[in-house]
XYZ file of C-alpha atoms in Angstrom:
114
model
C 0.000 0.000 0.000
C 1.484 3.335 -1.014
C 0.999 5.590 1.974
C -0.345 9.085 1.603
C -0.881 10.826 4.898
C -4.202 12.665 5.100
C -3.913 16.325 6.089
C -5.662 17.858 9.072
C -8.260 15.396 10.272
C -9.981 16.289 13.564
C -12.355 13.292 13.513
C -11.119 10.190 15.373
C -12.023 7.039 13.437
C -12.702 4.052 15.674
C -15.200 1.245 16.043
C -18.564 2.809 16.693
C -17.860 6.117 14.930
C -20.379 7.110 12.284
C -18.201 5.962 9.379
C -18.544 2.527 7.815
C -15.626 0.221 8.617
C -14.320 -2.221 6.028
C -11.787 -5.027 6.200
C -8.868 -4.161 3.893
C -5.422 -5.752 3.549
C -5.374 -7.099 7.099
C -6.556 -3.925 8.821
C -9.682 -1.787 9.204
C -10.347 1.262 7.037
C -13.154 3.788 7.375
C -15.167 5.288 4.514
C -15.304 9.047 4.931
C -16.601 11.408 2.227
C -15.406 9.223 -0.652
C -12.054 8.493 0.982
C -10.790 5.307 2.594
C -9.014 6.160 5.855
C -6.683 3.933 7.843
C -5.700 5.063 11.334
C -1.980 4.601 11.897
C -0.835 5.708 15.359
C -1.731 9.415 15.526
C -2.323 10.071 11.828
C -4.672 9.007 9.054
C -3.486 7.285 5.867
C -5.426 7.583 2.582
C -6.006 4.106 1.148
C -7.679 2.718 -1.932
C -8.773 -0.705 -2.991
C -6.395 -2.049 -5.599
C -7.446 -3.961 -8.669
C -7.065 -7.691 -8.043
C -8.960 -10.969 -8.432
C -11.353 -10.074 -5.592
C -11.926 -6.526 -6.852
C -11.439 -6.445 -10.636
C -11.861 -3.227 -12.602
C -13.250 -4.900 -15.724
C -16.315 -4.011 -17.743
C -19.193 -6.353 -16.850
C -22.168 -5.358 -19.054
C -23.908 -8.659 -18.216
C -24.133 -7.651 -14.517
C -27.785 -7.555 -13.470
C -28.152 -5.825 -10.123
C -31.131 -6.656 -7.945
C -30.170 -4.046 -5.313
C -31.445 -0.987 -7.224
C -33.567 -0.052 -10.223
C -32.016 -0.368 -13.672
C -32.360 3.392 -14.218
C -30.522 4.245 -10.972
C -27.523 6.508 -11.617
C -24.565 6.238 -9.248
C -22.892 9.497 -8.299
C -22.721 12.131 -5.598
C -25.861 11.943 -3.461
C -27.177 8.706 -5.020
C -27.552 7.025 -1.618
C -24.604 4.643 -1.982
C -21.223 5.234 -0.368
C -18.346 6.141 -2.677
C -15.312 3.841 -2.459
C -11.925 4.645 -4.060
C -10.884 1.695 -6.224
C -8.039 1.326 -8.727
C -7.945 4.994 -9.734
C -11.698 5.528 -10.016
C -14.768 5.693 -7.757
C -17.063 2.737 -7.134
C -20.256 2.699 -5.074
C -21.009 0.231 -2.282
C -24.290 -1.508 -3.134
C -25.298 -4.411 -0.877
C -22.007 -6.286 -0.493
C -20.656 -5.295 -3.924
C -18.832 -2.455 -5.602
C -20.622 -0.933 -8.584
C -18.932 1.274 -11.136
C -21.097 3.418 -13.428
C -20.087 2.714 -17.022
C -22.116 4.042 -19.913
C -25.619 2.587 -19.731
C -24.821 -0.109 -17.139
C -23.031 -0.760 -13.837
C -19.894 -2.869 -13.693
C -19.552 -5.285 -10.770
C -16.108 -4.701 -9.244
C -16.301 -7.424 -6.614
C -17.292 -7.444 -2.982
C -16.207 -5.702 0.195
C -16.655 -6.813 3.790
C -17.766 -4.728 6.725
C -15.359 -4.917 9.632
């Protein structure tokens, strides 16, 4: 994981804070305003999910999502949390990552709550 320290961050991420916790590379990260934060001692590291077998970044036009209407458009304020993944933004829908792509959503694998 390439570390990028997050600037000023007054909020203290911890179990029970209002941000969703996910299991990631053997530690816990917190989703916060489209960022994935990992608490390391007294500072916060910006993380992202890398492209791998569990979280591919491929086009999957055959993906048929039962978690939202076909016409649903992912984006800011859509009701799904933004997750940084492989240089783009996915949206957490059910247990899966969806990536808006043209007239469909790509399935970019699953994530686990911590």
